Short mmCIF file of C-alpha atoms in Angstrom, two decimals:
data_model
loop_
_atom_site.label_atom_id
_atom_site.label_comp_id
_atom_site.label_asym_id
_atom_site.label_seq_id
_atom_site.Cartn_x
_atom_site.Cartn_y
_atom_site.Cartn_z
CA MET A 1 187.71 271.35 102.25
CA ASP A 2 188.59 274.63 103.86
CA SER A 3 191.12 273.92 106.52
CA GLY A 4 191.88 277.54 107.25
CA ASN A 5 190.22 277.49 110.63
CA VAL A 6 191.94 274.34 111.82
CA PRO A 7 195.35 274.33 110.12
CA ASP A 8 196.87 271.88 112.60
CA ALA A 9 193.98 269.45 112.73
CA PRO A 10 195.65 266.51 110.90
CA ARG A 11 198.81 266.89 112.96
CA LEU A 12 196.74 267.07 116.14
CA ARG A 13 194.92 263.90 115.22
CA LEU A 14 198.25 262.16 114.66
CA ARG A 15 199.46 263.27 118.05
CA LEU A 16 196.30 262.03 119.73
CA ARG A 17 196.61 258.66 118.08
CA ALA A 18 200.33 258.29 118.84
CA PRO A 19 200.79 255.13 120.94
CA LEU A 20 203.91 256.30 122.73
CA PRO A 21 203.45 258.10 126.04
CA GLY A 22 205.10 261.44 126.60
CA SER A 23 208.32 260.26 128.17
CA PHE A 24 210.51 257.20 128.08
CA SER A 25 209.98 256.55 131.78
CA ASN A 26 206.21 256.56 131.23
CA TYR A 27 206.64 254.19 128.32
CA ALA A 28 208.94 251.84 130.24
CA GLY A 29 206.63 251.87 133.26
CA HIS A 30 203.60 251.22 131.07
CA ARG A 31 205.34 248.26 129.42
CA LEU A 32 206.49 246.90 132.77
CA VAL A 33 202.99 247.00 134.21
CA LEU A 34 201.65 245.31 131.08
CA PHE A 35 204.36 242.66 131.33
CA LEU A 36 203.60 241.97 134.98
CA ALA A 37 199.85 241.81 134.31
CA THR A 38 200.41 239.37 131.43
CA ALA A 39 202.83 237.28 133.50
CA GLN A 40 200.24 237.10 136.26
CA GLY A 41 197.51 236.14 133.79
CA VAL A 42 199.63 233.48 132.10
CA GLY A 43 200.71 232.13 135.49
CA ALA A 44 197.13 231.86 136.70
CA PHE A 45 196.07 230.26 133.42
CA ALA A 46 198.96 227.77 133.66
CA LEU A 47 197.89 226.80 137.19
CA ILE A 48 194.26 226.36 136.10
CA THR A 49 195.42 224.20 133.20
CA LEU A 50 197.66 222.14 135.48
CA GLY A 51 194.72 221.66 137.87
CA VAL A 52 192.50 220.48 135.02
CA ILE A 53 195.19 218.08 133.74
CA LEU A 54 195.66 216.60 137.20
CA THR A 55 191.95 216.24 137.96
CA LYS A 56 190.37 215.54 134.58
CA LEU A 57 193.04 213.76 132.56
CA ARG A 58 190.92 210.64 132.16
CA ALA A 59 187.55 212.40 131.95
CA ALA A 60 185.67 212.36 128.62
CA PRO A 61 188.26 210.15 126.89
CA GLU A 62 186.11 209.85 123.77
CA VAL A 63 186.67 213.54 123.14
CA THR A 64 190.00 214.45 124.72
CA PHE A 65 192.16 211.48 123.68
CA PRO A 66 191.47 211.93 119.94
CA ALA A 67 192.11 215.67 120.46
CA ILE A 68 195.50 214.87 122.03
CA ARG A 69 196.32 212.56 119.12
CA ARG A 70 195.35 215.29 116.64
CA GLU A 71 197.53 217.81 118.43
CA LEU A 72 200.42 215.35 118.57
CA ALA A 73 200.08 214.85 114.82
CA ARG A 74 199.94 218.57 114.19
CA SER A 75 202.83 219.53 116.46
CA GLY A 76 204.87 216.44 115.71
CA LEU A 77 204.22 214.03 112.89
CA ARG A 78 203.19 216.54 110.23
CA MET A 79 206.24 218.68 110.92
CA LEU A 80 208.74 215.91 110.15
CA PRO A 81 209.49 217.01 106.56
CA LEU A 82 210.17 220.58 107.70
CA PHE A 83 212.36 219.27 110.49
CA LEU A 84 214.27 216.98 108.13
CA PHE A 85 215.19 220.03 106.09
CA MET A 86 216.00 222.26 109.05
CA SER A 87 218.00 219.67 110.98
CA ALA A 88 220.00 218.72 107.90
CA ALA A 89 220.80 222.38 107.36
CA ALA A 90 221.75 222.79 111.02
CA GLY A 91 224.04 219.76 110.88
CA LEU A 92 225.78 221.03 107.78
CA VAL A 93 226.18 224.54 109.19
CA VAL A 94 227.38 223.56 112.68
CA ILE A 95 229.82 220.91 111.47
CA GLY A 96 230.86 222.99 108.49
CA GLN A 97 231.76 225.92 110.74
CA ALA A 98 233.31 223.68 113.38
CA VAL A 99 235.55 221.89 110.84
CA LEU A 100 236.55 225.21 109.31
CA TRP A 101 237.54 226.82 112.59
CA LEU A 102 239.09 223.74 114.18
CA THR A 103 241.27 223.34 111.09
CA ARG A 104 242.26 227.02 111.14
CA VAL A 105 243.36 226.94 114.78
CA GLY A 106 244.97 223.53 114.33
CA ALA A 107 242.73 221.81 116.86
CA ASN A 108 241.87 218.14 116.87
CA THR A 109 238.78 217.36 114.79
CA LEU A 110 237.89 214.70 117.30
CA LEU A 111 236.45 217.61 119.24
CA LEU A 112 233.56 217.51 116.77
CA GLY A 113 231.67 215.05 118.98
CA PRO A 114 231.67 217.13 122.14
CA ILE A 115 230.97 220.28 120.13
CA MET A 116 227.90 218.66 118.60
CA VAL A 117 226.68 217.59 122.02
CA TYR A 118 227.18 221.01 123.59
CA VAL A 119 225.75 222.96 120.68
CA VAL A 120 223.08 220.71 119.22
CA VAL A 121 221.87 218.48 122.05
CA ARG A 122 221.91 221.04 124.83
CA GLU A 123 221.08 224.31 123.08
CA VAL A 124 220.25 224.55 119.38
CA GLY A 125 218.14 221.39 119.14
CA PRO A 126 215.54 222.11 121.82
CA LEU A 127 215.38 225.88 121.24
CA LEU A 128 215.17 225.75 117.45
CA THR A 129 212.57 222.99 117.64
CA ALA A 130 210.48 225.06 120.04
CA LEU A 131 210.66 228.13 117.81
CA LEU A 132 209.70 226.15 114.71
CA VAL A 133 206.72 224.56 116.49
CA LEU A 134 205.74 228.00 117.76
CA SER A 135 205.82 229.42 114.24
CA ARG A 136 203.57 226.70 112.90
CA SER A 137 201.35 225.26 115.62
CA GLY A 138 201.58 227.98 118.25
CA THR A 139 200.28 230.67 115.95
CA ALA A 140 197.52 228.32 114.81
CA ASN A 141 196.48 227.91 118.45
CA VAL A 142 195.95 231.62 118.94
CA ILE A 143 194.10 232.04 115.67
CA GLU A 144 191.83 229.02 116.20
CA LEU A 145 190.99 229.79 119.80
CA GLY A 146 190.77 233.54 119.28
CA THR A 147 188.37 233.05 116.38
CA ALA A 148 186.34 230.53 118.39
CA ARG A 149 186.17 233.05 121.23
CA ALA A 150 185.11 235.87 118.93
CA LEU A 151 182.42 233.71 117.29
CA GLY A 152 180.90 232.68 120.63
CA GLU A 153 181.99 229.04 120.47
CA ILE A 154 183.44 229.19 123.97
CA GLU A 155 180.11 230.33 125.39
CA ALA A 156 178.48 227.47 123.48
CA LEU A 157 180.87 225.00 125.13
CA GLU A 158 180.09 226.42 128.55
CA ALA A 159 176.37 226.26 127.84
CA LEU A 160 176.78 222.55 127.08
CA GLY A 161 178.64 222.03 130.36
CA ILE A 162 181.94 221.41 128.55
CA ASP A 163 184.97 222.90 130.28
CA PRO A 164 186.86 224.85 127.56
CA VAL A 165 190.18 224.37 129.36
CA HIS A 166 189.60 220.62 129.47
CA TYR A 167 188.35 220.33 125.88
CA LEU A 168 190.55 222.89 124.13
CA VAL A 169 193.63 223.63 126.24
CA MET A 170 194.55 220.32 127.89
CA PRO A 171 194.94 218.39 124.59
CA ARG A 172 197.05 221.21 123.17
CA VAL A 173 199.35 221.35 126.18
CA ILE A 174 199.87 217.60 126.35
CA GLY A 175 200.11 217.17 122.58
CA MET A 176 202.50 220.05 122.13
CA ALA A 177 204.73 219.00 125.05
CA LEU A 178 205.02 215.47 123.66
CA GLY A 179 205.32 216.77 120.08
CA VAL A 180 208.18 219.15 120.86
CA MET A 181 209.96 216.44 122.86
CA CYS A 182 209.74 213.93 120.00
CA LEU A 183 210.67 216.50 117.37
CA THR A 184 213.69 217.58 119.41
CA VAL A 185 215.00 214.01 119.51
CA TYR A 186 214.36 213.68 115.78
CA PHE A 187 216.04 217.02 115.11
CA ILE A 188 219.12 216.04 117.12
CA ILE A 189 219.50 212.63 115.49
CA VAL A 190 219.20 214.02 111.96
CA THR A 191 221.50 216.97 112.73
CA LEU A 192 224.19 214.71 114.17
CA THR A 193 223.91 212.37 111.20
CA PHE A 194 224.15 215.19 108.67
CA GLY A 195 226.97 216.64 110.73
CA TYR A 196 229.01 213.53 110.16
CA LEU A 197 228.09 213.58 106.47
CA CYS A 198 229.41 217.13 106.26
CA ALA A 199 232.62 216.14 108.05
CA PHE A 200 233.01 213.22 105.65
CA LEU A 201 232.55 215.53 102.63
CA ASN A 202 235.17 217.87 104.12
CA ASN A 203 237.67 214.98 104.22
CA VAL A 204 237.88 215.08 108.00
CA PRO A 205 239.76 211.94 109.06
CA LEU A 206 237.02 210.69 111.32
CA GLN A 207 235.54 207.20 111.26
CA PRO A 208 231.83 206.87 112.01
CA SER A 209 232.66 204.77 115.07
CA ASP A 210 235.00 207.50 116.37
CA TYR A 211 232.46 210.24 115.74
CA PHE A 212 229.49 208.50 117.31
CA GLY A 213 231.69 207.06 120.03
CA ARG A 214 232.81 210.57 120.98
CA LEU A 215 229.19 211.72 120.89
CA ALA A 216 228.13 208.94 123.19
CA ALA A 217 231.05 209.60 125.50
CA SER A 218 230.15 213.27 125.71
CA LEU A 219 226.56 212.55 126.66
CA THR A 220 225.64 211.92 130.24
CA GLY A 221 222.45 210.57 131.77
CA LEU A 222 221.65 214.07 132.92
CA ASP A 223 221.66 215.28 129.31
CA PHE A 224 218.81 212.91 128.50
CA VAL A 225 216.81 213.92 131.56
CA ILE A 226 217.29 217.64 131.01
CA LEU A 227 216.63 217.29 127.29
CA ALA A 228 213.28 215.60 127.97
CA VAL A 229 212.24 218.08 130.66
CA LYS A 230 213.41 221.11 128.74
CA SER A 231 211.83 220.21 125.40
CA ALA A 232 208.54 219.19 127.02
CA GLY A 233 208.69 222.41 129.03
CA PHE A 234 209.11 224.44 125.85
CA GLY A 235 206.10 222.71 124.29
CA ALA A 236 203.91 223.18 127.36
CA LEU A 237 204.99 226.80 127.72
CA ILE A 238 204.18 227.61 124.09
CA ALA A 239 200.80 225.88 124.37
CA VAL A 240 199.86 227.68 127.59
CA ILE A 241 200.87 231.14 126.35
CA THR A 242 199.21 230.77 122.95
CA CYS A 243 196.03 229.31 124.47
CA TYR A 244 195.97 232.10 127.04
CA HIS A 245 196.06 234.75 124.33
CA GLY A 246 193.42 232.99 122.27
CA LEU A 247 191.08 231.95 125.02
CA ALA A 248 191.46 233.82 128.27
CA GLN A 249 190.43 237.21 126.97
CA ARG A 250 187.33 238.35 125.16
CA LEU A 251 188.38 239.04 121.57
CA GLN A 252 186.76 240.56 118.54
CA LEU A 253 187.73 239.07 115.18
CA ASP A 254 189.95 242.04 114.30
CA GLU A 255 191.90 241.59 117.55
CA VAL A 256 192.98 238.03 116.77
CA SER A 257 195.97 239.06 114.64
CA ARG A 258 197.25 241.40 117.37
CA ALA A 259 196.82 238.66 119.96
CA THR A 260 198.82 236.31 117.73
CA VAL A 261 201.69 238.77 117.42
CA ARG A 262 201.72 239.32 121.19
CA ALA A 263 201.67 235.59 121.87
CA VAL A 264 204.58 234.88 119.51
CA GLY A 265 206.73 237.58 121.08
CA GLN A 266 205.97 236.39 124.59
CA CYS A 267 206.60 232.75 123.68
CA ILE A 268 210.05 233.59 122.31
CA VAL A 269 210.95 235.52 125.45
CA ALA A 270 209.57 232.78 127.71
CA CYS A 271 211.46 230.03 125.85
CA VAL A 272 214.74 231.94 125.98
CA LEU A 273 214.25 232.59 129.70
CA LEU A 274 213.48 228.91 130.31
CA ASP A 275 216.56 228.00 128.29
CA ALA A 276 218.63 230.34 130.49
CA VAL A 277 217.32 228.54 133.57
CA PHE A 278 218.58 225.25 132.17
CA ILE A 279 221.96 226.79 131.33
CA PHE A 280 222.27 227.74 134.98
CA ILE A 281 221.30 224.21 135.96
CA TYR A 282 224.04 222.83 133.67
CA LEU A 283 226.57 225.28 135.11
CA ALA A 284 225.55 224.47 138.66
CA ILE A 285 225.91 220.75 138.06
CA MET B 1 168.02 212.63 130.84
CA SER B 2 169.95 210.94 133.60
CA ALA B 3 167.95 208.37 135.46
CA ASP B 4 169.02 209.53 138.92
CA ILE B 5 167.53 213.02 138.53
CA PRO B 6 163.77 213.13 139.03
CA ALA B 7 161.79 215.20 136.55
CA ALA B 8 160.42 218.51 137.82
CA ASP B 9 156.92 218.49 139.35
CA ALA B 10 154.17 220.29 137.50
CA ASN B 11 154.05 223.24 139.91
CA GLU B 12 157.69 223.28 140.90
CA PRO B 13 159.44 226.52 139.95
CA VAL B 14 162.25 225.51 137.64
CA ILE B 15 163.53 229.06 137.36
CA GLU B 16 163.19 231.49 140.23
CA MET B 17 164.77 234.94 140.14
CA THR B 18 164.47 237.35 143.05
CA GLY B 19 165.82 240.88 142.83
CA VAL B 20 168.32 239.84 140.16
CA THR B 21 170.62 242.31 138.46
CA VAL B 22 171.76 241.11 135.04
CA GLY B 23 175.21 242.03 133.77
CA CYS B 24 176.45 242.38 130.21
CA LEU B 25 177.99 239.25 128.67
CA GLN B 26 180.59 241.21 126.73
CA GLU B 27 181.44 243.65 129.50
CA PRO B 28 181.10 241.95 132.86
CA GLY B 29 180.16 244.40 135.58
CA VAL B 30 177.99 246.60 133.36
CA THR B 31 174.36 246.42 134.47
CA VAL B 32 171.79 245.63 131.79
CA LEU B 33 168.68 244.73 133.80
CA GLU B 34 167.79 245.40 137.43
CA ASP B 35 165.42 244.00 140.00
CA VAL B 36 164.28 241.01 137.95
CA ASN B 37 161.66 239.00 139.80
CA TRP B 38 160.52 236.08 137.70
CA ARG B 39 159.24 232.57 138.22
CA VAL B 40 158.92 229.84 135.61
CA VAL B 41 157.02 226.68 136.45
CA ALA B 42 157.70 223.31 134.84
CA GLY B 43 155.98 222.90 131.47
CA GLU B 44 155.40 226.61 130.85
CA TYR B 45 156.10 228.26 127.51
CA TRP B 46 157.35 231.82 127.94
CA LEU B 47 158.11 234.54 125.46
CA VAL B 48 160.25 237.42 126.71
CA ALA B 49 159.88 240.28 124.26
CA GLY B 50 162.03 243.36 123.93
CA MET B 51 163.34 245.81 121.40
CA HIS B 52 166.79 245.43 119.89
CA GLY B 53 169.35 246.28 122.57
CA SER B 54 166.97 245.72 125.47
CA GLY B 55 169.24 243.05 126.98
CA LYS B 56 167.57 239.86 125.74
CA SER B 57 170.83 238.04 124.98
CA ASP B 58 172.44 239.13 128.26
CA PHE B 59 169.33 237.95 130.09
CA MET B 60 169.46 234.58 128.33
CA ALA B 61 173.19 234.27 129.03
CA MET B 62 172.61 234.84 132.71
CA ALA B 63 169.61 232.52 132.79
CA GLY B 64 171.74 229.92 131.00
CA GLY B 65 174.45 230.19 133.66
CA LEU B 66 177.09 231.84 131.48
CA THR B 67 177.27 234.91 133.72
CA PRO B 68 176.46 235.21 137.40
CA PRO B 69 173.75 237.60 138.56
CA LEU B 70 175.37 240.84 139.76
CA ALA B 71 172.89 240.94 142.61
CA GLY B 72 169.90 238.99 143.87
CA SER B 73 169.16 235.30 143.82
CA TYR B 74 168.68 233.01 140.83
CA ARG B 75 167.78 229.40 141.49
CA LEU B 76 167.47 226.68 138.87
CA PHE B 77 165.63 223.60 140.13
CA GLY B 78 166.32 224.94 143.60
CA GLN B 79 170.09 225.21 143.07
CA ALA B 80 171.85 228.58 143.16
CA MET B 81 173.02 229.59 139.69
CA PRO B 82 175.47 229.73 138.08
CA ILE B 83 176.49 226.18 138.79
CA TYR B 84 180.22 225.70 138.31
CA GLU B 85 180.78 222.72 140.60
CA GLN B 86 181.43 219.45 138.84
CA ALA B 87 179.27 217.64 141.40
CA LEU B 88 176.22 219.68 140.35
CA LEU B 89 176.84 219.40 136.62
CA LYS B 90 173.91 217.02 136.14
CA GLU B 91 171.57 219.64 137.61
CA ARG B 92 173.10 222.25 135.34
CA LEU B 93 172.56 220.08 132.27
CA ARG B 94 168.82 219.99 132.91
CA LEU B 95 168.87 223.36 131.19
CA GLY B 96 169.74 223.91 127.52
CA LEU B 97 170.56 227.14 125.74
CA VAL B 98 170.11 227.91 122.05
CA PHE B 99 172.08 230.93 120.89
CA ASP B 100 170.99 233.53 118.41
CA GLY B 101 173.14 232.51 115.42
CA GLY B 102 173.80 228.95 116.58
CA HIS B 103 177.36 229.44 117.83
CA LEU B 104 178.37 226.16 116.24
CA PHE B 105 181.81 224.61 116.48
CA HIS B 106 183.05 225.47 113.04
CA HIS B 107 185.83 222.88 112.94
CA LEU B 108 183.26 220.11 113.28
CA SER B 109 180.63 218.79 110.89
CA VAL B 110 176.93 219.08 111.72
CA ALA B 111 176.79 215.48 112.98
CA GLU B 112 179.96 215.99 115.03
CA ASN B 113 178.46 219.12 116.59
CA LEU B 114 175.52 217.05 117.74
CA ALA B 115 177.65 214.13 118.91
CA LEU B 116 180.04 216.23 121.00
CA PRO B 117 177.81 216.66 124.12
CA LEU B 118 177.05 212.92 124.15
CA GLN B 119 180.69 211.96 123.73
CA TYR B 120 181.81 214.42 126.39
CA HIS B 121 179.22 213.82 129.08
CA ARG B 122 178.22 210.21 128.49
CA ASP B 123 181.48 208.81 127.12
CA ALA B 124 179.57 207.64 124.07
CA SER B 125 181.81 206.26 121.36
CA ARG B 126 181.32 207.64 117.89
CA PRO B 127 179.24 204.63 116.68
CA ALA B 128 177.19 204.68 119.90
CA ALA B 129 176.43 208.38 119.49
CA ALA B 130 175.64 207.99 115.79
CA GLU B 131 172.21 206.47 116.40
CA SER B 132 171.05 209.33 118.64
CA VAL B 133 172.56 211.86 116.27
CA ALA B 134 170.78 210.34 113.28
CA ALA B 135 167.45 210.41 115.13
CA MET B 136 167.93 214.07 116.10
CA LEU B 137 169.00 215.02 112.58
CA GLU B 138 165.87 213.42 111.20
CA TRP B 139 163.60 215.06 113.76
CA THR B 140 165.04 218.50 113.05
CA GLY B 141 165.20 218.02 109.27
CA LEU B 142 168.98 218.21 109.12
CA THR B 143 169.83 214.77 107.74
CA THR B 144 170.90 216.26 104.40
CA TRP B 145 173.50 218.39 106.14
CA ALA B 146 174.92 215.71 108.46
CA ASP B 147 178.42 215.63 106.99
CA THR B 148 178.57 219.27 106.00
CA ASN B 149 181.07 221.49 107.76
CA SER B 150 178.94 223.59 110.06
CA GLY B 151 180.72 226.82 109.15
CA THR B 152 179.58 226.58 105.55
CA LEU B 153 175.86 226.39 106.36
CA GLY B 154 173.51 229.33 105.94
CA ARG B 155 172.36 231.22 109.02
CA ASP B 156 168.91 229.58 108.97
CA TRP B 157 170.40 226.11 109.13
CA GLN B 158 173.10 227.05 111.62
CA LYS B 159 170.42 228.16 114.04
CA ARG B 160 168.61 224.90 113.57
CA VAL B 161 171.81 222.89 114.21
CA GLY B 162 172.27 224.93 117.40
CA LEU B 163 168.78 223.87 118.48
CA ALA B 164 169.44 220.21 117.67
CA ARG B 165 172.73 220.29 119.58
CA ALA B 166 171.06 221.80 122.64
CA LEU B 167 168.45 219.02 122.55
CA MET B 168 171.01 216.20 122.46
CA LEU B 169 171.33 216.08 126.26
CA GLU B 170 167.53 216.08 126.63
CA PRO B 171 167.22 219.16 128.84
CA GLU B 172 164.03 219.81 130.76
CA VAL B 173 164.22 223.57 130.28
CA LEU B 174 165.22 225.12 126.99
CA LEU B 175 166.18 228.78 126.62
CA LEU B 176 166.09 230.13 123.07
CA ASP B 177 167.70 233.46 122.35
CA ASN B 178 165.84 235.25 119.58
CA PRO B 179 165.13 232.06 117.61
CA LEU B 180 163.19 233.78 114.82
CA SER B 181 165.62 236.60 114.09
CA GLY B 182 166.87 236.67 110.51
CA LEU B 183 164.82 233.67 109.40
CA ASP B 184 162.77 233.49 106.25
CA LEU B 185 159.07 232.73 106.62
CA ARG B 186 159.41 228.99 105.98
CA HIS B 187 162.11 228.57 108.62
CA ALA B 188 160.26 230.81 111.09
CA LEU B 189 157.11 228.70 110.77
CA TRP B 190 159.16 225.52 111.18
CA TRP B 191 160.59 226.89 114.43
CA LEU B 192 157.19 227.88 115.78
CA ASP B 193 155.73 224.48 114.96
CA PHE B 194 158.73 222.69 116.39
CA MET B 195 158.55 224.64 119.62
CA ASP B 196 154.88 223.74 119.89
CA GLN B 197 156.00 220.12 119.59
CA LEU B 198 158.60 220.58 122.34
CA SER B 199 156.08 222.26 124.58
CA ALA B 200 153.60 219.43 124.03
CA GLY B 201 156.22 216.72 124.54
CA GLY B 202 155.99 215.43 120.99
CA GLY B 203 158.55 213.76 118.74
CA LEU B 204 161.60 212.33 120.49
CA LEU B 205 160.42 213.73 123.83
CA LYS B 206 157.89 210.92 124.02
CA GLY B 207 155.33 212.85 126.04
CA ARG B 208 157.76 214.67 128.34
CA ARG B 209 156.76 218.33 128.07
CA MET B 210 159.63 220.73 127.85
CA THR B 211 159.71 224.09 129.63
CA LEU B 212 160.45 226.75 127.04
CA VAL B 213 161.65 230.34 127.36
CA ALA B 214 162.21 232.22 124.11
CA THR B 215 163.05 235.84 123.43
CA GLY B 216 161.84 237.88 120.49
CA GLU B 217 161.53 241.36 119.07
CA ASP B 218 158.01 240.88 117.82
CA LEU B 219 155.03 239.57 119.76
CA ARG B 220 152.91 238.72 116.75
CA PRO B 221 154.41 235.31 115.81
CA TRP B 222 154.15 234.18 119.42
CA GLN B 223 150.73 235.57 120.21
CA SER B 224 148.96 232.29 119.60
CA ARG B 225 151.86 230.01 120.51
CA ALA B 226 153.45 230.94 123.85
CA GLY B 227 151.47 230.64 127.07
CA SER B 228 153.06 233.39 129.19
CA PHE B 229 154.64 236.68 128.28
CA ALA B 230 157.16 239.12 129.73
CA LEU B 231 158.69 242.31 128.45
CA LEU B 232 162.14 243.84 128.75
CA LYS B 233 161.85 247.59 128.90
CA GLU B 234 164.15 250.30 130.23
CA GLY B 235 166.32 247.90 132.16
CA ARG B 236 163.43 246.06 133.82
CA LEU B 237 161.57 242.81 133.26
CA LEU B 238 157.82 243.31 133.28
CA THR B 239 155.74 240.16 133.66
CA LEU B 240 152.73 240.58 131.38
CA GLY B 241 150.87 237.40 132.22
CA LYS B 242 149.05 234.77 130.20
CA ARG B 243 148.23 234.90 126.51
CA SER B 244 144.66 236.02 127.14
CA VAL B 245 145.71 239.39 128.64
CA LEU B 246 148.05 240.26 125.81
CA ALA B 247 145.63 241.78 123.31
CA GLY B 248 144.10 244.27 125.73
CA HIS B 249 147.27 245.09 127.65
CA SER B 250 147.74 248.72 128.62
CA GLU B 251 151.55 248.73 128.20
CA PRO B 252 152.35 250.91 125.15
CA LEU B 253 155.31 248.77 124.10
CA VAL B 254 153.10 245.67 124.04
CA ARG B 255 150.71 247.45 121.72
CA GLU B 256 153.65 248.55 119.60
CA LEU B 257 155.05 245.03 119.38
CA LEU B 258 151.61 243.69 118.50
CA ALA B 259 150.94 246.35 115.89
CA ALA B 260 151.13 245.71 112.17
CA GLY B 261 154.35 246.15 110.25
CA PHE B 262 155.48 248.65 107.66
CA GLY B 263 152.12 248.76 105.89
CA GLY B 264 150.42 250.20 108.94
CA ASP B 265 147.29 248.10 108.57
#
């Protein structure tokens, strides 16, 4: 092809397609507006979902209760093998590092109990559980709902008088909140158990009764309450954000993957921000 | 049909549109049709014809309550549409919508697709719904596919499952978006015969005549089937009238849609 007349055409096309605006301030402003618009959309969607849960929880039990059970199995029961592996690894790593550094600085290894509570029960357990559930069930939410939206299944539900938020979102939110809460408890128990195993293999002079006694002594009633609220909050947050990206916008099939990527990024940010809120609560108390 | 809702009277307008502006389903706010004035009486069998891209699906979506009219008044059984209120849901369910392509729930089997409306609206347990589902599958010739995942079916059968699913709640008015598009001759004839049955109140309807509104891109298959005709042209709905006026109609597009196919004879 003779490109003599338009020597810069390919470069021009590249420039026109470039996603970045001309200046950093434009870019930052653009991203901020997008963030605020998404936050508003997710907030509105969360309120709609909450309204549906409060008003229609017991409606159509033949459809919604099995859907909640399915979601609970998907975001809980079926993830147990993965969580056994991950929590064992976390226990070995946390205790391994703790023993190593406590020994180096000459500190008392009886501190292992409180360390496990602070690190595993309050922080790593809930957050890692949430991220693992996001990676497996959260992404599936966006893909399933986004595909259903693109194929017209949502319109079909509406035509049959079935509320898509009630049928598709409510079971996911409830199932995922309960699933993440249960998995977090499972994760913590296995991590603490493998933590002791690691300490035992490292010849730490610590009896099981001492170790678990210290753990129990380090835990307060508030830990249990916050753990339940926080882990359920992570699950609900992931479900709402992923369902929002799959359902609340009109998607074509080729847009589903982009929606999934956006949802994952926003879920991670939202979970970390929620975690920060609970850190402040701990510090305040 | 729910016992507490009386069936529509013979001359009662079930659908009444006055000065309606129809928006696009995919891009809300974009006008597709304007100044639609249309009245459908209980028991009528309408065919709304139009070329590809004339707004048939958007019109059906609005008539089915999926999108609100951008302007004007649309009343279904005397109630302003779209009906979103839970209290009026029973009125809303007197109307069924069959999509072009079926729009099935692909994670469910054919039988589960049919059972879903019963389980959702009537709290029917799976065994309780099974009897109605089996009867509908038999009536629509889908028994063979009952346990098949709906996503694996061919387009012909998917459309038929969409029809069966819409009939599960026994609507009084059925809207069918382009039911014959993409069908082979055998399936197309089945649909035409089946719609005759619905219009006459045959089969599972047990004498209760159903009001039908279908859309199509070709008038010929419907010429001897539907009772009333309308046309979508240049963003307007033109009411053509009864079957008898169709052959001699002066509208050029009617003559075009009634003309022979590629052979020119």
